[in-house]
């Protein structure tokens, strides 16, 4: 009967895929939020932060410890998780940012990779994974369920996708209408000229590092609830999908990054129930990023010339 009513289109059973679409949208919201944070930082400082996922994972572990070993209120532990991302990001940017300011983008990126490895090592030392012990960081919003188009959706999943769009819209407006946002856009175009015009470069960069870190902390708080496990190694590699979203936006467009993150989440989730291709779901971020880059550069003409002609 469902097929007659139109739930099966082009051989796809949409009724069967609905739960996977919901999950994909939720994960896509986290990827979009993270990708926007990466793009904002890159546009202001030229740094592609590979430690994004590791910082969020460390913040989530701190929140877990506060909740389970100190009797800390939930709201305070969650706030610490988000602020931890901002503070660590800011500290790294203020200490190492000036030293790497005039270095190649690859050198800047490798510096953040070192930070990711340090954090991953610290987490493995203080909170080893293995045995029968598992860590969970559920959010209260998970207990609230709603029926949306015949599919059960929890409040965390709704928050994930809504927050992605809200942050993207808010940052877009911020960059256009505020003095600090204008300074960030100018800094992205030319750091030296912006500095000569009297713009406080260090202050603008500090705002970019801190704001990106807040997005990092928020992603680190939401993702453990979505995957129902506080696996810091999985959270660390969140940066892969986020980077794919940022590349889809060509490290420039916030909205393209947002929709790119959602597309990555959907692609990974929708192929999960199909055994033939589910093993390749981890390749979805790379496939989508490459396809988007090829599509966006399709009108460029490459010419080859010979010297002396």
PDB file of C-alpha atoms in Angstrom:
ATOM      1  CA  UNK A   1       0.000   0.000   0.000  1.00  0.00           C
ATOM      2  CA  UNK A   2       2.839   2.383   0.783  1.00  0.00           C
ATOM      3  CA  UNK A   3       4.209   1.932  -2.697  1.00  0.00           C
ATOM      4  CA  UNK A   4       0.827   2.841  -4.176  1.00  0.00           C
ATOM      5  CA  UNK A   5       0.671   5.978  -2.032  1.00  0.00           C
ATOM      6  CA  UNK A   6       4.011   7.106  -3.408  1.00  0.00           C
ATOM      7  CA  UNK A   7       6.453   6.209  -0.638  1.00  0.00           C
ATOM      8  CA  UNK A   8       8.525   4.296  -3.159  1.00  0.00           C
ATOM      9  CA  UNK A   9      10.030   6.534  -5.811  1.00  0.00           C
ATOM     10  CA  UNK A  10      12.647   5.368  -8.333  1.00  0.00           C
ATOM     11  CA  UNK A  11      12.887   2.113  -6.393  1.00  0.00           C
ATOM     12  CA  UNK A  12      13.664   3.827  -3.090  1.00  0.00           C
ATOM     13  CA  UNK A  13      11.468   3.049  -0.088  1.00  0.00           C
ATOM     14  CA  UNK A  14      11.273   6.495   1.579  1.00  0.00           C
ATOM     15  CA  UNK A  15       9.279   5.144   4.505  1.00  0.00           C
ATOM     16  CA  UNK A  16      12.174   2.817   5.289  1.00  0.00           C
ATOM     17  CA  UNK A  17      14.751   5.605   4.862  1.00  0.00           C
ATOM     18  CA  UNK A  18      13.005   8.209   7.024  1.00  0.00           C
ATOM     19  CA  UNK A  19      14.853   7.356  10.267  1.00  0.00           C
ATOM     20  CA  UNK A  20      18.184   7.394   8.450  1.00  0.00           C
ATOM     21  CA  UNK A  21      17.361  10.767   6.907  1.00  0.00           C
ATOM     22  CA  UNK A  22      16.619  12.158  10.385  1.00  0.00           C
ATOM     23  CA  UNK A  23      19.920  10.818  11.718  1.00  0.00           C
ATOM     24  CA  UNK A  24      21.749  12.151   8.685  1.00  0.00           C
ATOM     25  CA  UNK A  25      20.274  15.617   9.136  1.00  0.00           C
ATOM     26  CA  UNK A  26      21.299  15.622  12.795  1.00  0.00           C
ATOM     27  CA  UNK A  27      24.879  14.612  12.055  1.00  0.00           C
ATOM     28  CA  UNK A  28      24.913  16.981   9.108  1.00  0.00           C
ATOM     29  CA  UNK A  29      23.978  19.798  11.461  1.00  0.00           C
ATOM     30  CA  UNK A  30      27.062  19.071  13.589  1.00  0.00           C
ATOM     31  CA  UNK A  31      29.267  18.867  10.483  1.00  0.00           C
ATOM     32  CA  UNK A  32      27.811  22.139   9.218  1.00  0.00           C
ATOM     33  CA  UNK A  33      28.353  23.882  12.554  1.00  0.00           C
ATOM     34  CA  UNK A  34      31.938  22.636  12.685  1.00  0.00           C
ATOM     35  CA  UNK A  35      32.594  23.532   9.056  1.00  0.00           C
ATOM     36  CA  UNK A  36      31.384  27.096   9.587  1.00  0.00           C
ATOM     37  CA  UNK A  37      33.722  27.388  12.575  1.00  0.00           C
ATOM     38  CA  UNK A  38      36.629  26.193  10.441  1.00  0.00           C
ATOM     39  CA  UNK A  39      35.818  28.614   7.618  1.00  0.00           C
ATOM     40  CA  UNK A  40      35.492  31.637   9.917  1.00  0.00           C
ATOM     41  CA  UNK A  41      38.893  30.910  11.444  1.00  0.00           C
ATOM     42  CA  UNK A  42      40.506  30.259   8.068  1.00  0.00           C
ATOM     43  CA  UNK A  43      39.143  33.451   6.541  1.00  0.00           C
ATOM     44  CA  UNK A  44      40.440  35.551   9.437  1.00  0.00           C
ATOM     45  CA  UNK A  45      43.795  33.883  10.127  1.00  0.00           C
ATOM     46  CA  UNK A  46      44.606  31.548   7.245  1.00  0.00           C
ATOM     47  CA  UNK A  47      44.733  28.592   9.665  1.00  0.00           C
ATOM     48  CA  UNK A  48      42.950  25.343   8.863  1.00  0.00           C
ATOM     49  CA  UNK A  49      42.414  23.922  12.340  1.00  0.00           C
ATOM     50  CA  UNK A  50      42.918  20.144  12.351  1.00  0.00           C
ATOM     51  CA  UNK A  51      42.578  20.064  16.141  1.00  0.00           C
ATOM     52  CA  UNK A  52      38.895  21.003  15.946  1.00  0.00           C
ATOM     53  CA  UNK A  53      37.566  17.546  16.784  1.00  0.00           C
ATOM     54  CA  UNK A  54      40.178  16.817  19.458  1.00  0.00           C
ATOM     55  CA  UNK A  55      39.390  20.041  21.321  1.00  0.00           C
ATOM     56  CA  UNK A  56      35.675  19.236  21.293  1.00  0.00           C
ATOM     57  CA  UNK A  57      36.369  15.684  22.500  1.00  0.00           C
ATOM     58  CA  UNK A  58      38.522  16.947  25.374  1.00  0.00           C
ATOM     59  CA  UNK A  59      35.776  19.364  26.414  1.00  0.00           C
ATOM     60  CA  UNK A  60      33.232  16.539  26.373  1.00  0.00           C
ATOM     61  CA  UNK A  61      35.473  14.392  28.588  1.00  0.00           C
ATOM     62  CA  UNK A  62      35.813  17.255  31.071  1.00  0.00           C
ATOM     63  CA  UNK A  63      32.014  17.629  31.164  1.00  0.00           C
ATOM     64  CA  UNK A  64      31.688  13.874  31.721  1.00  0.00           C
ATOM     65  CA  UNK A  65      34.135  14.011  34.633  1.00  0.00           C
ATOM     66  CA  UNK A  66      32.348  16.968  36.221  1.00  0.00           C
ATOM     67  CA  UNK A  67      28.970  15.241  35.989  1.00  0.00           C
ATOM     68  CA  UNK A  68      30.065  11.835  37.253  1.00  0.00           C
ATOM     69  CA  UNK A  69      32.763  12.646  39.814  1.00  0.00           C
ATOM     70  CA  UNK A  70      32.013  16.064  41.293  1.00  0.00           C
ATOM     71  CA  UNK A  71      28.222  16.351  41.404  1.00  0.00           C
ATOM     72  CA  UNK A  72      28.425  19.419  39.183  1.00  0.00           C
ATOM     73  CA  UNK A  73      25.054  20.671  37.831  1.00  0.00           C
ATOM     74  CA  UNK A  74      24.375  19.652  34.253  1.00  0.00           C
ATOM     75  CA  UNK A  75      24.095  23.195  32.941  1.00  0.00           C
ATOM     76  CA  UNK A  76      27.479  24.119  34.417  1.00  0.00           C
ATOM     77  CA  UNK A  77      29.227  21.029  33.028  1.00  0.00           C
ATOM     78  CA  UNK A  78      27.805  21.659  29.563  1.00  0.00           C
ATOM     79  CA  UNK A  79      28.825  25.318  29.748  1.00  0.00           C
ATOM     80  CA  UNK A  80      32.363  24.315  30.714  1.00  0.00           C
ATOM     81  CA  UNK A  81      32.480  21.974  27.703  1.00  0.00           C
ATOM     82  CA  UNK A  82      31.577  24.774  25.289  1.00  0.00           C
ATOM     83  CA  UNK A  83      33.831  27.380  26.923  1.00  0.00           C
ATOM     84  CA  UNK A  84      36.745  24.927  27.045  1.00  0.00           C
ATOM     85  CA  UNK A  85      36.745  24.847  23.256  1.00  0.00           C
ATOM     86  CA  UNK A  86      36.847  28.629  23.082  1.00  0.00           C
ATOM     87  CA  UNK A  87      39.590  29.003  25.716  1.00  0.00           C
ATOM     88  CA  UNK A  88      41.913  26.311  24.296  1.00  0.00           C
ATOM     89  CA  UNK A  89      41.468  27.606  20.754  1.00  0.00           C
ATOM     90  CA  UNK A  90      42.133  31.161  21.911  1.00  0.00           C
ATOM     91  CA  UNK A  91      45.206  30.137  23.915  1.00  0.00           C
ATOM     92  CA  UNK A  92      46.696  28.309  20.939  1.00  0.00           C
ATOM     93  CA  UNK A  93      45.977  31.221  18.617  1.00  0.00           C
ATOM     94  CA  UNK A  94      47.508  33.799  20.927  1.00  0.00           C
ATOM     95  CA  UNK A  95      50.653  31.761  21.667  1.00  0.00           C
ATOM     96  CA  UNK A  96      51.386  30.237  18.263  1.00  0.00           C
ATOM     97  CA  UNK A  97      49.366  32.458  15.913  1.00  0.00           C
ATOM     98  CA  UNK A  98      51.916  35.307  15.718  1.00  0.00           C
ATOM     99  CA  UNK A  99      54.800  32.858  15.167  1.00  0.00           C
ATOM    100  CA  UNK A 100      52.996  31.195  12.246  1.00  0.00           C
ATOM    101  CA  UNK A 101      51.389  34.354  10.835  1.00  0.00           C
ATOM    102  CA  UNK A 102      53.797  34.697   7.897  1.00  0.00           C
ATOM    103  CA  UNK A 103      54.342  30.999   7.310  1.00  0.00           C
ATOM    104  CA  UNK A 104      52.799  28.908   4.566  1.00  0.00           C
ATOM    105  CA  UNK A 105      49.244  27.618   5.128  1.00  0.00           C
ATOM    106  CA  UNK A 106      50.598  24.063   5.255  1.00  0.00           C
ATOM    107  CA  UNK A 107      52.913  24.961   8.152  1.00  0.00           C
ATOM    108  CA  UNK A 108      50.023  26.615   9.999  1.00  0.00           C
ATOM    109  CA  UNK A 109      47.891  23.511   9.487  1.00  0.00           C
ATOM    110  CA  UNK A 110      50.631  21.178  10.740  1.00  0.00           C
ATOM    111  CA  UNK A 111      50.844  23.218  13.943  1.00  0.00           C
ATOM    112  CA  UNK A 112      47.190  22.464  14.692  1.00  0.00           C
ATOM    113  CA  UNK A 113      47.777  18.798  13.850  1.00  0.00           C
ATOM    114  CA  UNK A 114      50.428  18.739  16.576  1.00  0.00           C
ATOM    115  CA  UNK A 115      47.868  20.162  19.015  1.00  0.00           C
ATOM    116  CA  UNK A 116      45.384  17.450  17.998  1.00  0.00           C
ATOM    117  CA  UNK A 117      47.948  14.700  18.602  1.00  0.00           C
ATOM    118  CA  UNK A 118      48.894  16.153  22.004  1.00  0.00           C
ATOM    119  CA  UNK A 119      45.261  16.294  23.099  1.00  0.00           C
ATOM    120  CA  UNK A 120      44.598  12.798  21.763  1.00  0.00           C
ATOM    121  CA  UNK A 121      47.589  11.479  23.702  1.00  0.00           C
ATOM    122  CA  UNK A 122      46.440  13.177  26.903  1.00  0.00           C
ATOM    123  CA  UNK A 123      42.943  11.744  26.527  1.00  0.00           C
ATOM    124  CA  UNK A 124      44.327   8.243  25.878  1.00  0.00           C
ATOM    125  CA  UNK A 125      46.498   8.585  29.004  1.00  0.00           C
ATOM    126  CA  UNK A 126      43.832   9.895  31.369  1.00  0.00           C
ATOM    127  CA  UNK A 127      40.766   8.174  29.910  1.00  0.00           C
ATOM    128  CA  UNK A 128      41.811   4.991  28.066  1.00  0.00           C
ATOM    129  CA  UNK A 129      39.267   3.225  25.891  1.00  0.00           C
ATOM    130  CA  UNK A 130      38.718  -0.492  26.284  1.00  0.00           C
ATOM    131  CA  UNK A 131      37.257  -3.240  28.431  1.00  0.00           C
ATOM    132  CA  UNK A 132      33.651  -3.316  29.523  1.00  0.00           C
ATOM    133  CA  UNK A 133      33.671   0.330  30.606  1.00  0.00           C
ATOM    134  CA  UNK A 134      31.902   2.787  28.324  1.00  0.00           C
ATOM    135  CA  UNK A 135      31.319   6.512  28.724  1.00  0.00           C
ATOM    136  CA  UNK A 136      28.131   8.319  27.821  1.00  0.00           C
ATOM    137  CA  UNK A 137      27.278  12.002  27.830  1.00  0.00           C
ATOM    138  CA  UNK A 138      23.502  12.169  27.221  1.00  0.00           C
ATOM    139  CA  UNK A 139      21.812  15.528  26.992  1.00  0.00           C
ATOM    140  CA  UNK A 140      18.450  16.156  28.700  1.00  0.00           C
ATOM    141  CA  UNK A 141      17.006  17.071  25.299  1.00  0.00           C
ATOM    142  CA  UNK A 142      17.304  13.430  24.200  1.00  0.00           C
ATOM    143  CA  UNK A 143      14.376  12.534  26.489  1.00  0.00           C
ATOM    144  CA  UNK A 144      11.965  14.715  24.509  1.00  0.00           C
ATOM    145  CA  UNK A 145      10.529  13.026  21.430  1.00  0.00           C
ATOM    146  CA  UNK A 146       8.272  14.328  18.667  1.00  0.00           C
ATOM    147  CA  UNK A 147       6.503  12.831  15.703  1.00  0.00           C
ATOM    148  CA  UNK A 148       7.573  14.580  12.502  1.00  0.00           C
ATOM    149  CA  UNK A 149       6.078  13.285   9.250  1.00  0.00           C
ATOM    150  CA  UNK A 150       5.567   9.878  10.784  1.00  0.00           C
ATOM    151  CA  UNK A 151       9.108   9.608  12.186  1.00  0.00           C
ATOM    152  CA  UNK A 152      10.196   9.899  15.819  1.00  0.00           C
ATOM    153  CA  UNK A 153      12.682  12.745  16.300  1.00  0.00           C
ATOM    154  CA  UNK A 154      14.297  13.732  19.586  1.00  0.00           C
ATOM    155  CA  UNK A 155      15.004  17.297  20.637  1.00  0.00           C
ATOM    156  CA  UNK A 156      18.794  16.909  20.368  1.00  0.00           C
ATOM    157  CA  UNK A 157      18.451  16.072  16.685  1.00  0.00           C
ATOM    158  CA  UNK A 158      16.242  19.113  16.168  1.00  0.00           C
ATOM    159  CA  UNK A 159      18.680  21.338  18.055  1.00  0.00           C
ATOM    160  CA  UNK A 160      21.558  20.085  15.921  1.00  0.00           C
ATOM    161  CA  UNK A 161      20.037  21.115  12.594  1.00  0.00           C
ATOM    162  CA  UNK A 162      18.441  24.320  13.903  1.00  0.00           C
ATOM    163  CA  UNK A 163      21.682  25.412  15.558  1.00  0.00           C
ATOM    164  CA  UNK A 164      23.606  24.880  12.312  1.00  0.00           C
ATOM    165  CA  UNK A 165      21.298  27.216  10.386  1.00  0.00           C
ATOM    166  CA  UNK A 166      21.100  29.720  13.246  1.00  0.00           C
ATOM    167  CA  UNK A 167      24.884  29.937  13.640  1.00  0.00           C
ATOM    168  CA  UNK A 168      25.408  30.229   9.885  1.00  0.00           C
ATOM    169  CA  UNK A 169      22.844  33.019   9.599  1.00  0.00           C
ATOM    170  CA  UNK A 170      24.124  34.787  12.713  1.00  0.00           C
ATOM    171  CA  UNK A 171      27.769  34.686  11.633  1.00  0.00           C
ATOM    172  CA  UNK A 172      26.857  35.855   8.126  1.00  0.00           C
ATOM    173  CA  UNK A 173      25.038  38.871   9.540  1.00  0.00           C
ATOM    174  CA  UNK A 174      27.827  39.504  12.051  1.00  0.00           C
ATOM    175  CA  UNK A 175      30.481  39.596   9.335  1.00  0.00           C
ATOM    176  CA  UNK A 176      28.459  42.067   7.279  1.00  0.00           C
ATOM    177  CA  UNK A 177      27.036  44.564   9.749  1.00  0.00           C
ATOM    178  CA  UNK A 178      29.484  44.798  12.660  1.00  0.00           C
ATOM    179  CA  UNK A 179      32.834  46.578  12.815  1.00  0.00           C
ATOM    180  CA  UNK A 180      34.563  43.450  14.084  1.00  0.00           C
ATOM    181  CA  UNK A 181      33.033  41.389  11.292  1.00  0.00           C
ATOM    182  CA  UNK A 182      34.152  43.921   8.698  1.00  0.00           C
ATOM    183  CA  UNK A 183      37.654  43.802  10.165  1.00  0.00           C
ATOM    184  CA  UNK A 184      37.638  40.005   9.904  1.00  0.00           C
ATOM    185  CA  UNK A 185      36.668  40.173   6.238  1.00  0.00           C
ATOM    186  CA  UNK A 186      39.378  42.772   5.582  1.00  0.00           C
ATOM    187  CA  UNK A 187      41.919  40.639   7.402  1.00  0.00           C
ATOM    188  CA  UNK A 188      41.019  37.688   5.189  1.00  0.00           C
ATOM    189  CA  UNK A 189      41.737  39.752   2.071  1.00  0.00           C
ATOM    190  CA  UNK A 190      45.082  41.250   3.103  1.00  0.00           C
ATOM    191  CA  UNK A 191      46.599  41.097   6.584  1.00  0.00           C
ATOM    192  CA  UNK A 192      49.365  43.652   5.949  1.00  0.00           C
ATOM    193  CA  UNK A 193      47.156  46.343   4.435  1.00  0.00           C
ATOM    194  CA  UNK A 194      44.542  45.834   7.148  1.00  0.00           C
ATOM    195  CA  UNK A 195      47.199  46.334   9.816  1.00  0.00           C
ATOM    196  CA  UNK A 196      48.453  49.553   8.193  1.00  0.00           C
ATOM    197  CA  UNK A 197      44.899  50.930   8.266  1.00  0.00           C
ATOM    198  CA  UNK A 198      44.955  50.793  12.063  1.00  0.00           C
ATOM    199  CA  UNK A 199      42.874  47.635  12.535  1.00  0.00           C
ATOM    200  CA  UNK A 200      43.868  45.804  15.779  1.00  0.00           C
ATOM    201  CA  UNK A 201      44.897  42.593  14.042  1.00  0.00           C
ATOM    202  CA  UNK A 202      45.651  40.619  17.193  1.00  0.00           C
ATOM    203  CA  UNK A 203      42.270  41.491  18.713  1.00  0.00           C
ATOM    204  CA  UNK A 204      40.416  40.508  15.532  1.00  0.00           C
ATOM    205  CA  UNK A 205      42.291  37.226  15.303  1.00  0.00           C
ATOM    206  CA  UNK A 206      41.599  36.526  18.970  1.00  0.00           C
ATOM    207  CA  UNK A 207      37.866  36.954  18.324  1.00  0.00           C
ATOM    208  CA  UNK A 208      38.079  34.527  15.397  1.00  0.00           C
ATOM    209  CA  UNK A 209      39.969  31.930  17.456  1.00  0.00           C
ATOM    210  CA  UNK A 210      37.553  32.190  20.366  1.00  0.00           C
ATOM    211  CA  UNK A 211      34.399  32.147  18.228  1.00  0.00           C
ATOM    212  CA  UNK A 212      35.613  29.141  16.271  1.00  0.00           C
ATOM    213  CA  UNK A 213      36.450  27.413  19.555  1.00  0.00           C
ATOM    214  CA  UNK A 214      32.928  27.982  20.863  1.00  0.00           C
ATOM    215  CA  UNK A 215      31.565  26.218  17.767  1.00  0.00           C
ATOM    216  CA  UNK A 216      34.086  23.458  18.435  1.00  0.00           C
ATOM    217  CA  UNK A 217      32.886  23.062  22.028  1.00  0.00           C
ATOM    218  CA  UNK A 218      29.226  22.986  20.941  1.00  0.00           C
ATOM    219  CA  UNK A 219      29.950  20.260  18.404  1.00  0.00           C
ATOM    220  CA  UNK A 220      31.854  18.282  21.038  1.00  0.00           C
ATOM    221  CA  UNK A 221      28.834  18.500  23.323  1.00  0.00           C
ATOM    222  CA  UNK A 222      26.179  17.458  20.794  1.00  0.00           C
ATOM    223  CA  UNK A 223      27.996  14.701  18.915  1.00  0.00           C
ATOM    224  CA  UNK A 224      28.492  12.258  21.850  1.00  0.00           C
ATOM    225  CA  UNK A 225      24.741  12.337  22.407  1.00  0.00           C
ATOM    226  CA  UNK A 226      24.038  11.597  18.740  1.00  0.00           C
ATOM    227  CA  UNK A 227      26.430   8.641  18.591  1.00  0.00           C
ATOM    228  CA  UNK A 228      25.377   7.508  22.119  1.00  0.00           C
ATOM    229  CA  UNK A 229      29.007   7.131  23.131  1.00  0.00           C
ATOM    230  CA  UNK A 230      31.782   9.377  24.413  1.00  0.00           C
ATOM    231  CA  UNK A 231      34.415   7.899  22.116  1.00  0.00           C
ATOM    232  CA  UNK A 232      37.040  10.625  21.963  1.00  0.00           C
ATOM    233  CA  UNK A 233      38.857   9.004  19.009  1.00  0.00           C
ATOM    234  CA  UNK A 234      35.662   9.148  16.931  1.00  0.00           C
ATOM    235  CA  UNK A 235      35.053  12.712  18.047  1.00  0.00           C
ATOM    236  CA  UNK A 236      38.608  13.671  17.083  1.00  0.00           C
ATOM    237  CA  UNK A 237      38.015  12.556  13.515  1.00  0.00           C
ATOM    238  CA  UNK A 238      34.909  14.729  13.315  1.00  0.00           C
ATOM    239  CA  UNK A 239      37.274  17.181  11.646  1.00  0.00           C
ATOM    240  CA  UNK A 240      37.346  15.029   8.477  1.00  0.00           C
ATOM    241  CA  UNK A 241      33.655  15.524   7.696  1.00  0.00           C
ATOM    242  CA  UNK A 242      33.900  19.165   8.800  1.00  0.00           C
ATOM    243  CA  UNK A 243      36.827  19.753   6.451  1.00  0.00           C
ATOM    244  CA  UNK A 244      34.829  18.232   3.619  1.00  0.00           C
ATOM    245  CA  UNK A 245      32.005  20.670   4.344  1.00  0.00           C
ATOM    246  CA  UNK A 246      34.467  23.568   4.414  1.00  0.00           C
ATOM    247  CA  UNK A 247      35.984  22.452   1.098  1.00  0.00           C
ATOM    248  CA  UNK A 248      32.528  22.260  -0.467  1.00  0.00           C
ATOM    249  CA  UNK A 249      32.206  25.911   0.537  1.00  0.00           C
ATOM    250  CA  UNK A 250      35.714  26.484  -0.913  1.00  0.00           C
ATOM    251  CA  UNK A 251      36.751  27.831   2.495  1.00  0.00           C
ATOM    252  CA  UNK A 252      34.809  30.990   1.668  1.00  0.00           C
ATOM    253  CA  UNK A 253      31.029  30.601   1.592  1.00  0.00           C
ATOM    254  CA  UNK A 254      29.377  29.978   4.953  1.00  0.00           C
ATOM    255  CA  UNK A 255      26.059  28.893   3.446  1.00  0.00           C
ATOM    256  CA  UNK A 256      27.709  26.515   0.982  1.00  0.00           C
ATOM    257  CA  UNK A 257      29.653  25.069   3.913  1.00  0.00           C
ATOM    258  CA  UNK A 258      26.446  24.664   5.916  1.00  0.00           C
ATOM    259  CA  UNK A 259      24.612  22.818   3.149  1.00  0.00           C
ATOM    260  CA  UNK A 260      27.765  20.840   2.386  1.00  0.00           C
ATOM    261  CA  UNK A 261      27.895  19.579   5.975  1.00  0.00           C
ATOM    262  CA  UNK A 262      24.251  18.536   5.826  1.00  0.00           C
ATOM    263  CA  UNK A 263      24.865  16.757   2.509  1.00  0.00           C
ATOM    264  CA  UNK A 264      27.799  14.846   4.030  1.00  0.00           C
ATOM    265  CA  UNK A 265      25.699  13.773   7.006  1.00  0.00           C
ATOM    266  CA  UNK A 266      22.832  12.639   4.791  1.00  0.00           C
ATOM    267  CA  UNK A 267      25.121  10.739   2.431  1.00  0.00           C
ATOM    268  CA  UNK A 268      26.803   8.855   5.263  1.00  0.00           C
ATOM    269  CA  UNK A 269      23.528   7.944   6.934  1.00  0.00           C
ATOM    270  CA  UNK A 270      21.377   7.047   3.917  1.00  0.00           C
ATOM    271  CA  UNK A 271      23.866   4.483   2.588  1.00  0.00           C
ATOM    272  CA  UNK A 272      24.126   2.752   5.988  1.00  0.00           C
ATOM    273  CA  UNK A 273      21.307   0.213   5.478  1.00  0.00           C
ATOM    274  CA  UNK A 274      22.645  -0.921   2.098  1.00  0.00           C
ATOM    275  CA  UNK A 275      25.239  -3.599   2.721  1.00  0.00           C
ATOM    276  CA  UNK A 276      26.857  -3.364  -0.706  1.00  0.00           C
ATOM    277  CA  UNK A 277      27.937   0.249  -0.242  1.00  0.00           C
ATOM    278  CA  UNK A 278      27.693   0.851   3.520  1.00  0.00           C
ATOM    279  CA  UNK A 279      31.341  -0.202   3.931  1.00  0.00           C
ATOM    280  CA  UNK A 280      32.314   2.853   1.887  1.00  0.00           C
ATOM    281  CA  UNK A 281      30.263   5.386   3.856  1.00  0.00           C
ATOM    282  CA  UNK A 282      33.415   6.857   5.406  1.00  0.00           C
ATOM    283  CA  UNK A 283      34.477   7.924   1.926  1.00  0.00           C
ATOM    284  CA  UNK A 284      31.361  10.058   1.465  1.00  0.00           C
ATOM    285  CA  UNK A 285      32.975  13.309   2.727  1.00  0.00           C
ATOM    286  CA  UNK A 286      35.850  12.994   0.256  1.00  0.00           C
ATOM    287  CA  UNK A 287      33.618  12.041  -2.676  1.00  0.00           C
ATOM    288  CA  UNK A 288      31.262  14.960  -2.079  1.00  0.00           C
ATOM    289  CA  UNK A 289      34.118  17.429  -1.559  1.00  0.00           C
ATOM    290  CA  UNK A 290      35.857  16.359  -4.777  1.00  0.00           C
ATOM    291  CA  UNK A 291      32.604  16.426  -6.750  1.00  0.00           C
ATOM    292  CA  UNK A 292      31.773  19.904  -5.437  1.00  0.00           C
ATOM    293  CA  UNK A 293      35.231  21.271  -6.209  1.00  0.00           C
ATOM    294  CA  UNK A 294      35.127  19.845  -9.741  1.00  0.00           C
ATOM    295  CA  UNK A 295      31.658  21.278 -10.314  1.00  0.00           C
ATOM    296  CA  UNK A 296      32.571  24.736  -8.997  1.00  0.00           C
ATOM    297  CA  UNK A 297      35.736  24.908 -11.104  1.00  0.00           C
ATOM    298  CA  UNK A 298      34.146  23.516 -14.277  1.00  0.00           C
ATOM    299  CA  UNK A 299      34.330  26.854 -16.117  1.00  0.00           C
ATOM    300  CA  UNK A 300      38.001  27.447 -15.493  1.00  0.00           C
ATOM    301  CA  UNK A 301      40.219  27.098 -18.509  1.00  0.00           C
ATOM    302  CA  UNK A 302      43.716  25.697 -18.082  1.00  0.00           C
ATOM    303  CA  UNK A 303      46.241  26.809 -20.668  1.00  0.00           C
ATOM    304  CA  UNK A 304      49.715  25.432 -21.242  1.00  0.00           C
ATOM    305  CA  UNK A 305      52.340  27.564 -22.894  1.00  0.00           C
ATOM    306  CA  UNK A 306      55.920  26.894 -23.935  1.00  0.00           C
ATOM    307  CA  UNK A 307      58.719  29.277 -23.156  1.00  0.00           C
ATOM    308  CA  UNK A 308      59.891  31.287 -26.142  1.00  0.00           C
ATOM    309  CA  UNK A 309      56.613  30.960 -28.081  1.00  0.00           C
TER     310      UNK A 309
END
